[in-house]
Amino acid sequence: MVAAALGLAGLATAGAAQAALTDSLCVPSAASQLKTYPSADALMQAASTAEARLARRGPADPFQDLAPALELAGSQYEKPSPQALAEYCAAAGELMRVSPRGSQLQAQSYLLSAFQIASAAGLREPASLAAYRLGLVSLSGSTLSGTRGGSRRSSRGGTAEVVQEAESAARADGGPCDVLLNSRVLINTNLSVSIASLACSAEQARLAGDNRTAALADLRLARLRQAIAEANTDVAGDYGAQAWTAALAGLSAARGVEDPALRAEILGRLASAALDARPEGSDEVAAAIAEIRAAQPDGPAARSLAAALSARMALARGDLATARGLMDEALLAESQRELPTRLPEWHLLLAQMDPANRDEHVLAAYDALDAIRPLLPRFDPLTEETAFSLYMRRVFQSAVDVQLSGAEGAREPIRVRAAQQILEAYRQAELQSVFGSECIPPRAPLRPEMLAAGEVVLYPILLRDRLELLYVAGGEGSATFHRLAPNTTVGRQEISRLVETMVLSLSYDEDDRWRAASRKLYDLLIKPIEGELKPGSVLAVVPDGALRALPFSALLDGNNHYLVERARVAVAPALAYSQTAAGDAPAGLQLVAASLEKEVDLPAGRFEKLEGTGAEAKVAAATDGTRIARSWVIENFKKSDLVTALTDEQVDVLHLATHASFNGRSDRAFIVANGEVILLSELRQILAQNRTRGDELDLLVLSACETAVGDDEASMGLAGAAVQAGAKSAIASLWPVNDAGTAELMKDFYKRYRGGSSKSAALRDAQLAMIKSGGVNADPNIWAAFTLLGAWR
């Protein structure tokens, strides 16, 4: 697969046939053989130039500038030195890793090659850097999308990944670096590769005296293991202990970082990670806090960090008075910073230390976040974690929790309304974090009074210790959100496992385990609002976390009836990106249907031949076998074909029968064309530049996509597909579906949609027809994969 990819040259020239130099030199566990090689000096100079440019990169994509510079001509018969090759492959891999136009599959390949070359030559510093970057690639998600009707490399779910990683660790004979020397390492789960890579990076960096890389690798490793511990009670003890060990090792390395400000910052983050794993801390943590103060005695950031960490240790000892005093000191110091990024977090800590005034402190955290949120970078410049995960998620969740916990008696309507408003801000912030605020401008949410009779909006809220449901039903006059009694028998972890069981069982179609999970989820999510779902109702769900991967239409009630038999179903990433005020479909729909049937090899991976997509595109453009007017079909399309079609005509529906990927970083979400990939952000630009009126594309259909189960960002990427592409609605598949089933559903959907049905009604009726057919297509593995995202009318 790697050998078939086109490399940097292929990406730079949109499908050029020649192999790139990077593919020839940076092949893991294989000796490259070229007629001539670039000199070692040329490789090292190219690598140095690329590294310098990448180090100072801003929001602009550096790919177009750097990709050609890394394609060097051969000038000698002698193979360059391992140092030159390792540095060159590491730079090429880093470009692939950070650029939205880069291939994560090739980033892994190049960085693994750089590590193996450096390791074989005993070059510890470049080996540690390559391993660290390899760990970051794997942390970003799946490197290859699934393919319709073909093999699937995607994860068998978050829980399965944890189990596999734990079993792999138990079987491992050598250390983490030995894992990366295995030629088949990249067939492992991303979690396994991430943990091995980060642990190896820390090990090699310590041996090389590179304290900064060692400390950062241990920091990411500690946070990753702690996240696993918090999300999986079965392994919480083991992974919590491993997180503690990694954090302490990182503290030891961080003491050797020369820059005082950087040393204080890294020590603070590692001490915080250590206290996450073991709140009481230790002498090593106390010593680190003292070193933070000593590193910058007059710096407000260091004073703030040291005071807050000391307060956490005091809280663990039960000394609340000391803890509150230290938190007041931390808040004062943090407020003196130019950008007080930790102010919201400190207010949350104070809420733990002053439980009598918890509500006040949590809402102060939310207000503080609201003030700094527009100023936060999308990614943390030190660890490349998202600002959303570092600074926002806990604050949003805590604010929602506080509002709902206090929703009693006369205060209930006010509290519920406030919780819903915070939820909407939460969902929009999450969406902007995934795609970038420049791609997802904020919108005013749909107001409850705009809902028609029979339209119901449901907010399921997954909290650590309970499930909360908010809903509003249209047609009530002054419609308002209602809160149902919280369900304390389940929490976020239990529901996530139910979703994982249902989706994996249903999508792989190997067993019937999905049925029990489906009934349980129906009882938890739908049964409490069954009375609102009258015949002809629309249920619009704004899902939380793992629920974004859930095929709601296939939830089973106690009588073994699917939810789709009771109501039309739509999903929206946020209420603001659901139904627009004007819900009617434009008259005389104009449609472009583009398909890809041929197999293509790209830097993003090898995408198998799709047998039925050409016929599917023709079905989309026909009624009863007759081609409709104002429709265009493009077979084996290229990006230029789409540009031409969307420039020449005003298009309302764009149907793309091709592979699509939403796995990994969502700024890399793409569709596959003939010899190239088209980012969803590029598709949005094409649509925006070529439209002659101000409204959005009415419908985008993506019939061959797949999301990674257990990957919230990938699921959010799919849920935000319509928004990202600039469409009112999208219909997309949650997992690969066979060609015949897809064609049948699309044929029926378009017939009904062009006949005047709303999008939600047309999709529901097409799914019901497949259920009633009683044949192969009645299997929910086929019809339940398709979900309506965004506007439902």
mmCIF file of C-alpha atoms in Angstrom, residues 105-371:
data_model
loop_
_atom_site.group_PDB
_atom_site.id
_atom_site.type_symbol
_atom_site.label_atom_id
_atom_site.label_comp_id
_atom_site.label_asym_id
_atom_site.label_seq_id
_atom_site.Cartn_x
_atom_site.Cartn_y
_atom_site.Cartn_z
ATOM 1 C CA LEU A 105 -0.606 7.137 5.936
ATOM 2 C CA GLN A 106 2.592 8.465 4.384
ATOM 3 C CA ALA A 107 3.401 10.529 7.471
ATOM 4 C CA GLN A 108 3.449 7.274 9.423
ATOM 5 C CA SER A 109 5.522 5.552 6.754
ATOM 6 C CA TYR A 110 8.136 8.306 6.437
ATOM 7 C CA LEU A 111 8.466 8.840 10.193
ATOM 8 C CA LEU A 112 8.732 5.118 10.890
ATOM 9 C CA SER A 113 11.422 4.905 8.210
ATOM 10 C CA ALA A 114 13.273 7.851 9.782
ATOM 11 C CA PHE A 115 13.145 6.122 13.165
ATOM 12 C CA GLN A 116 14.351 2.780 11.830
ATOM 13 C CA ILE A 117 17.228 4.346 9.864
ATOM 14 C CA ALA A 118 18.325 6.449 12.843
ATOM 15 C CA SER A 119 17.940 3.580 15.301
ATOM 16 C CA ALA A 120 19.998 1.188 13.182
ATOM 17 C CA ALA A 121 22.791 3.773 13.059
ATOM 18 C CA GLY A 122 22.627 4.561 16.777
ATOM 19 C CA LEU A 123 21.407 8.124 16.143
ATOM 20 C CA ARG A 124 19.295 8.619 19.233
ATOM 21 C CA GLU A 125 18.237 12.254 18.842
ATOM 22 C CA PRO A 126 16.723 11.934 15.330
ATOM 23 C CA ALA A 127 15.248 8.579 16.393
ATOM 24 C CA SER A 128 13.489 10.157 19.367
ATOM 25 C CA LEU A 129 12.151 13.045 17.288
ATOM 26 C CA ALA A 130 10.803 10.704 14.585
ATOM 27 C CA ALA A 131 9.178 8.459 17.215
ATOM 28 C CA TYR A 132 7.565 11.458 18.938
ATOM 29 C CA ARG A 133 6.072 12.688 15.682
ATOM 30 C CA LEU A 134 4.924 9.158 14.835
ATOM 31 C CA GLY A 135 3.090 9.082 18.143
ATOM 32 C CA LEU A 136 1.344 12.372 17.320
ATOM 33 C CA VAL A 137 0.254 11.068 13.897
ATOM 34 C CA SER A 138 -1.334 8.014 15.455
ATOM 35 C CA LEU A 139 -3.013 10.094 18.167
ATOM 36 C CA SER A 140 -4.763 12.118 15.464
ATOM 37 C CA GLY A 141 -6.916 9.163 14.398
ATOM 38 C CA SER A 142 -7.274 6.609 11.647
ATOM 39 C CA THR A 143 -4.856 6.901 8.752
ATOM 40 C CA LEU A 144 -6.990 5.183 6.133
ATOM 41 C CA SER A 145 -10.690 5.317 5.506
ATOM 42 C CA GLY A 146 -12.821 2.267 4.951
ATOM 43 C CA THR A 147 -14.022 1.386 1.464
ATOM 44 C CA ARG A 148 -17.464 0.413 0.326
ATOM 45 C CA GLY A 149 -17.665 -3.281 -0.383
ATOM 46 C CA GLY A 150 -14.019 -3.737 0.499
ATOM 47 C CA SER A 151 -11.710 -4.352 3.418
ATOM 48 C CA ARG A 152 -11.854 -2.093 6.439
ATOM 49 C CA ARG A 153 -8.790 -1.040 8.379
ATOM 50 C CA SER A 154 -10.784 1.060 10.795
ATOM 51 C CA SER A 155 -10.836 0.386 14.494
ATOM 52 C CA ARG A 156 -13.118 -2.244 15.996
ATOM 53 C CA GLY A 157 -13.979 0.367 18.602
ATOM 54 C CA GLY A 158 -12.351 2.210 21.477
ATOM 55 C CA THR A 159 -12.808 -0.579 24.010
ATOM 56 C CA ALA A 160 -11.396 -3.169 21.600
ATOM 57 C CA GLU A 161 -8.372 -0.935 20.970
ATOM 58 C CA VAL A 162 -7.670 -0.679 24.690
ATOM 59 C CA VAL A 163 -7.942 -4.450 25.118
ATOM 60 C CA GLN A 164 -5.687 -5.067 22.116
ATOM 61 C CA GLU A 165 -3.116 -2.566 23.350
ATOM 62 C CA ALA A 166 -3.097 -4.101 26.827
ATOM 63 C CA GLU A 167 -2.698 -7.603 25.375
ATOM 64 C CA SER A 168 0.081 -6.434 23.037
ATOM 65 C CA ALA A 169 1.920 -4.839 25.958
ATOM 66 C CA ALA A 170 1.611 -8.040 27.958
ATOM 67 C CA ARG A 171 3.032 -10.119 25.089
ATOM 68 C CA ALA A 172 5.875 -7.733 24.241
ATOM 69 C CA ASP A 173 9.327 -9.225 24.845
ATOM 70 C CA GLY A 174 11.391 -6.075 24.336
ATOM 71 C CA GLY A 175 10.929 -2.381 25.008
ATOM 72 C CA PRO A 176 8.724 0.106 23.123
ATOM 73 C CA CYS A 177 11.413 0.819 20.524
ATOM 74 C CA ASP A 178 11.493 -2.866 19.611
ATOM 75 C CA VAL A 179 7.823 -2.535 18.631
ATOM 76 C CA LEU A 180 8.737 0.170 16.098
ATOM 77 C CA LEU A 181 11.467 -1.959 14.572
ATOM 78 C CA ASN A 182 8.878 -4.544 13.546
ATOM 79 C CA SER A 183 8.114 -4.282 9.822
ATOM 80 C CA ARG A 184 4.396 -4.861 10.483
ATOM 81 C CA VAL A 185 3.949 -2.303 13.237
ATOM 82 C CA LEU A 186 1.597 -0.105 11.202
ATOM 83 C CA ILE A 187 -1.058 -2.812 11.002
ATOM 84 C CA ASN A 188 -1.581 -2.370 14.753
ATOM 85 C CA THR A 189 -4.223 -0.061 16.196
ATOM 86 C CA ASN A 190 -3.426 3.627 16.415
ATOM 87 C CA LEU A 191 -3.538 3.390 20.200
ATOM 88 C CA SER A 192 -0.830 0.711 20.248
ATOM 89 C CA VAL A 193 1.364 2.667 17.831
ATOM 90 C CA SER A 194 0.870 5.895 19.808
ATOM 91 C CA ILE A 195 1.832 4.377 23.146
ATOM 92 C CA ALA A 196 4.842 2.534 21.724
ATOM 93 C CA SER A 197 6.025 5.604 19.800
ATOM 94 C CA LEU A 198 5.740 8.046 22.698
ATOM 95 C CA ALA A 199 7.392 5.645 25.150
ATOM 96 C CA CYS A 200 10.203 4.966 22.677
ATOM 97 C CA SER A 201 10.648 8.692 22.014
ATOM 98 C CA ALA A 202 11.023 9.413 25.724
ATOM 99 C CA GLU A 203 13.522 6.554 26.106
ATOM 100 C CA GLN A 204 15.673 7.610 23.156
ATOM 101 C CA ALA A 205 15.519 11.315 24.027
ATOM 102 C CA ARG A 206 16.745 10.645 27.575
ATOM 103 C CA LEU A 207 19.683 8.678 26.209
ATOM 104 C CA ALA A 208 20.448 11.508 23.788
ATOM 105 C CA GLY A 209 20.214 14.195 26.475
ATOM 106 C CA ASP A 210 17.240 15.821 24.726
ATOM 107 C CA ASN A 211 15.293 16.745 27.848
ATOM 108 C CA ARG A 212 12.609 18.766 26.078
ATOM 109 C CA THR A 213 11.533 15.921 23.765
ATOM 110 C CA ALA A 214 11.734 13.369 26.595
ATOM 111 C CA ALA A 215 9.533 15.515 28.845
ATOM 112 C CA LEU A 216 6.961 16.249 26.134
ATOM 113 C CA ALA A 217 6.769 12.595 25.095
ATOM 114 C CA ASP A 218 6.215 11.567 28.718
ATOM 115 C CA LEU A 219 3.585 14.288 29.107
ATOM 116 C CA ARG A 220 1.557 13.108 26.109
ATOM 117 C CA LEU A 221 2.014 9.496 27.230
ATOM 118 C CA ALA A 222 0.830 10.262 30.779
ATOM 119 C CA ARG A 223 -2.237 12.105 29.519
ATOM 120 C CA LEU A 224 -3.079 9.366 27.034
ATOM 121 C CA ARG A 225 -2.842 6.625 29.648
ATOM 122 C CA GLN A 226 -4.845 8.645 32.166
ATOM 123 C CA ALA A 227 -7.568 9.254 29.574
ATOM 124 C CA ILE A 228 -7.762 5.498 28.992
ATOM 125 C CA ALA A 229 -7.982 4.910 32.744
ATOM 126 C CA GLU A 230 -10.835 7.397 33.134
ATOM 127 C CA ALA A 231 -12.784 6.004 30.169
ATOM 128 C CA ASN A 232 -12.350 2.274 30.916
ATOM 129 C CA THR A 233 -12.934 1.154 34.484
ATOM 130 C CA ASP A 234 -11.731 -2.376 33.666
ATOM 131 C CA VAL A 235 -8.162 -1.143 33.144
ATOM 132 C CA ALA A 236 -8.267 2.003 35.265
ATOM 133 C CA GLY A 237 -5.816 0.713 37.874
ATOM 134 C CA ASP A 238 -3.139 -0.406 35.433
ATOM 135 C CA TYR A 239 -3.315 2.608 33.149
ATOM 136 C CA GLY A 240 -3.557 5.067 36.041
ATOM 137 C CA ALA A 241 -0.339 3.606 37.475
ATOM 138 C CA GLN A 242 1.328 3.835 34.066
ATOM 139 C CA ALA A 243 0.224 7.474 33.759
ATOM 140 C CA TRP A 244 1.773 8.234 37.147
ATOM 141 C CA THR A 245 5.054 6.552 36.178
ATOM 142 C CA ALA A 246 5.241 8.454 32.872
ATOM 143 C CA ALA A 247 4.543 11.785 34.594
ATOM 144 C CA LEU A 248 7.300 11.236 37.169
ATOM 145 C CA ALA A 249 9.771 10.261 34.431
ATOM 146 C CA GLY A 250 8.812 13.422 32.574
ATOM 147 C CA LEU A 251 9.396 15.565 35.670
ATOM 148 C CA SER A 252 12.920 14.208 35.888
ATOM 149 C CA ALA A 253 13.590 15.108 32.251
ATOM 150 C CA ALA A 254 11.906 18.517 32.442
ATOM 151 C CA ARG A 255 14.349 19.659 35.129
ATOM 152 C CA GLY A 256 17.021 19.687 32.436
ATOM 153 C CA VAL A 257 15.158 22.069 30.085
ATOM 154 C CA GLU A 258 17.324 25.182 29.861
ATOM 155 C CA ASP A 259 14.797 27.948 29.218
ATOM 156 C CA PRO A 260 13.301 28.911 32.620
ATOM 157 C CA ALA A 261 9.844 29.822 31.315
ATOM 158 C CA LEU A 262 9.584 26.641 29.243
ATOM 159 C CA ARG A 263 10.939 24.565 32.127
ATOM 160 C CA ALA A 264 8.311 25.964 34.487
ATOM 161 C CA GLU A 265 5.506 25.362 31.979
ATOM 162 C CA ILE A 266 6.468 21.748 31.247
ATOM 163 C CA LEU A 267 7.063 20.982 34.928
ATOM 164 C CA GLY A 268 3.619 22.410 35.701
ATOM 165 C CA ARG A 269 1.856 20.320 33.088
ATOM 166 C CA LEU A 270 3.648 17.152 34.162
ATOM 167 C CA ALA A 271 2.915 17.785 37.840
ATOM 168 C CA SER A 272 -0.737 18.289 36.932
ATOM 169 C CA ALA A 273 -0.733 14.998 35.000
ATOM 170 C CA ALA A 274 0.816 13.271 38.006
ATOM 171 C CA LEU A 275 -1.897 14.633 40.319
ATOM 172 C CA ASP A 276 -4.579 13.527 37.843
ATOM 173 C CA ALA A 277 -3.272 9.990 38.273
ATOM 174 C CA ARG A 278 -2.564 10.203 42.019
ATOM 175 C CA PRO A 279 -4.172 13.265 43.689
ATOM 176 C CA GLU A 280 -2.141 13.017 46.898
ATOM 177 C CA GLY A 281 1.068 13.536 44.931
ATOM 178 C CA SER A 282 4.501 12.711 46.312
ATOM 179 C CA ASP A 283 7.795 14.290 47.325
ATOM 180 C CA GLU A 284 8.776 14.377 43.650
ATOM 181 C CA VAL A 285 5.700 16.428 42.783
ATOM 182 C CA ALA A 286 6.264 18.779 45.720
ATOM 183 C CA ALA A 287 9.860 19.267 44.593
ATOM 184 C CA ALA A 288 8.659 20.036 41.057
ATOM 185 C CA ILE A 289 6.301 22.703 42.408
ATOM 186 C CA ALA A 290 9.201 24.323 44.259
ATOM 187 C CA GLU A 291 11.258 24.275 41.052
ATOM 188 C CA ILE A 292 8.410 25.968 39.148
ATOM 189 C CA ARG A 293 8.459 28.839 41.643
ATOM 190 C CA ALA A 294 12.262 29.041 41.495
ATOM 191 C CA ALA A 295 12.351 29.018 37.686
ATOM 192 C CA GLN A 296 10.374 32.273 37.426
ATOM 193 C CA PRO A 297 9.834 33.751 40.895
ATOM 194 C CA ASP A 298 8.374 36.963 39.483
ATOM 195 C CA GLY A 299 6.422 35.403 36.610
ATOM 196 C CA PRO A 300 2.646 35.311 37.073
ATOM 197 C CA ALA A 301 2.327 32.111 34.994
ATOM 198 C CA ALA A 302 4.769 30.192 37.210
ATOM 199 C CA ARG A 303 3.296 31.585 40.432
ATOM 200 C CA SER A 304 -0.195 30.707 39.254
ATOM 201 C CA LEU A 305 0.789 27.147 38.354
ATOM 202 C CA ALA A 306 2.706 26.504 41.563
ATOM 203 C CA ALA A 307 -0.074 27.828 43.792
ATOM 204 C CA ALA A 308 -2.791 25.807 42.017
ATOM 205 C CA LEU A 309 -0.757 22.592 42.171
ATOM 206 C CA SER A 310 -0.037 23.136 45.853
ATOM 207 C CA ALA A 311 -3.752 23.730 46.392
ATOM 208 C CA ARG A 312 -4.568 20.386 44.750
ATOM 209 C CA MET A 313 -2.201 18.565 47.109
ATOM 210 C CA ALA A 314 -3.695 20.367 50.092
ATOM 211 C CA LEU A 315 -7.176 19.356 48.941
ATOM 212 C CA ALA A 316 -6.077 15.714 48.710
ATOM 213 C CA ARG A 317 -4.828 15.969 52.338
ATOM 214 C CA GLY A 318 -8.221 17.331 53.388
ATOM 215 C CA ASP A 319 -6.838 20.770 54.298
ATOM 216 C CA LEU A 320 -9.588 22.857 52.683
ATOM 217 C CA ALA A 321 -8.611 26.161 54.290
ATOM 218 C CA THR A 322 -5.067 25.979 52.938
ATOM 219 C CA ALA A 323 -6.335 24.800 49.560
ATOM 220 C CA ARG A 324 -8.752 27.759 49.244
ATOM 221 C CA GLY A 325 -6.060 30.233 50.228
ATOM 222 C CA LEU A 326 -3.657 28.858 47.644
ATOM 223 C CA MET A 327 -6.371 28.933 44.958
ATOM 224 C CA ASP A 328 -7.034 32.593 45.700
ATOM 225 C CA GLU A 329 -3.312 33.170 45.161
ATOM 226 C CA ALA A 330 -3.424 31.213 41.888
ATOM 227 C CA LEU A 331 -6.438 33.161 40.631
ATOM 228 C CA LEU A 332 -4.791 36.501 41.408
ATOM 229 C CA ALA A 333 -1.543 35.531 39.662
ATOM 230 C CA GLU A 334 -3.370 34.081 36.638
ATOM 231 C CA SER A 335 -5.467 37.231 36.214
ATOM 232 C CA GLN A 336 -2.212 39.195 35.839
ATOM 233 C CA ARG A 337 -1.238 37.266 32.703
ATOM 234 C CA GLU A 338 -1.806 38.822 29.289
ATOM 235 C CA LEU A 339 -3.913 35.802 28.270
ATOM 236 C CA PRO A 340 -5.170 34.073 31.444
ATOM 237 C CA THR A 341 -5.782 30.691 29.809
ATOM 238 C CA ARG A 342 -5.983 28.807 33.107
ATOM 239 C CA LEU A 343 -8.481 31.111 34.802
ATOM 240 C CA PRO A 344 -11.496 28.900 33.940
ATOM 241 C CA GLU A 345 -9.695 25.776 35.196
ATOM 242 C CA TRP A 346 -8.730 27.482 38.451
ATOM 243 C CA HIS A 347 -12.353 28.449 39.092
ATOM 244 C CA LEU A 348 -13.320 24.793 38.602
ATOM 245 C CA LEU A 349 -10.670 23.744 41.131
ATOM 246 C CA LEU A 350 -11.978 26.306 43.587
ATOM 247 C CA ALA A 351 -15.430 24.758 43.182
ATOM 248 C CA GLN A 352 -13.994 21.470 44.489
ATOM 249 C CA MET A 353 -12.441 23.241 47.463
ATOM 250 C CA ASP A 354 -15.527 25.297 48.286
ATOM 251 C CA PRO A 355 -18.449 22.941 47.610
ATOM 252 C CA ALA A 356 -20.939 25.197 49.396
ATOM 253 C CA ASN A 357 -20.437 27.766 46.626
ATOM 254 C CA ARG A 358 -19.844 25.311 43.786
ATOM 255 C CA ASP A 359 -22.442 26.831 41.440
ATOM 256 C CA GLU A 360 -20.944 30.285 41.778
ATOM 257 C CA HIS A 361 -17.415 29.077 41.046
ATOM 258 C CA VAL A 362 -18.425 26.911 38.065
ATOM 259 C CA LEU A 363 -20.386 29.729 36.450
ATOM 260 C CA ALA A 364 -17.427 32.049 37.068
ATOM 261 C CA ALA A 365 -15.334 29.488 35.150
ATOM 262 C CA TYR A 366 -17.830 29.608 32.293
ATOM 263 C CA ASP A 367 -17.766 33.423 32.218
ATOM 264 C CA ALA A 368 -13.962 33.389 32.227
ATOM 265 C CA LEU A 369 -13.924 30.941 29.324
ATOM 266 C CA ASP A 370 -16.398 33.060 27.406
ATOM 267 C CA ALA A 371 -14.019 36.025 27.747
#
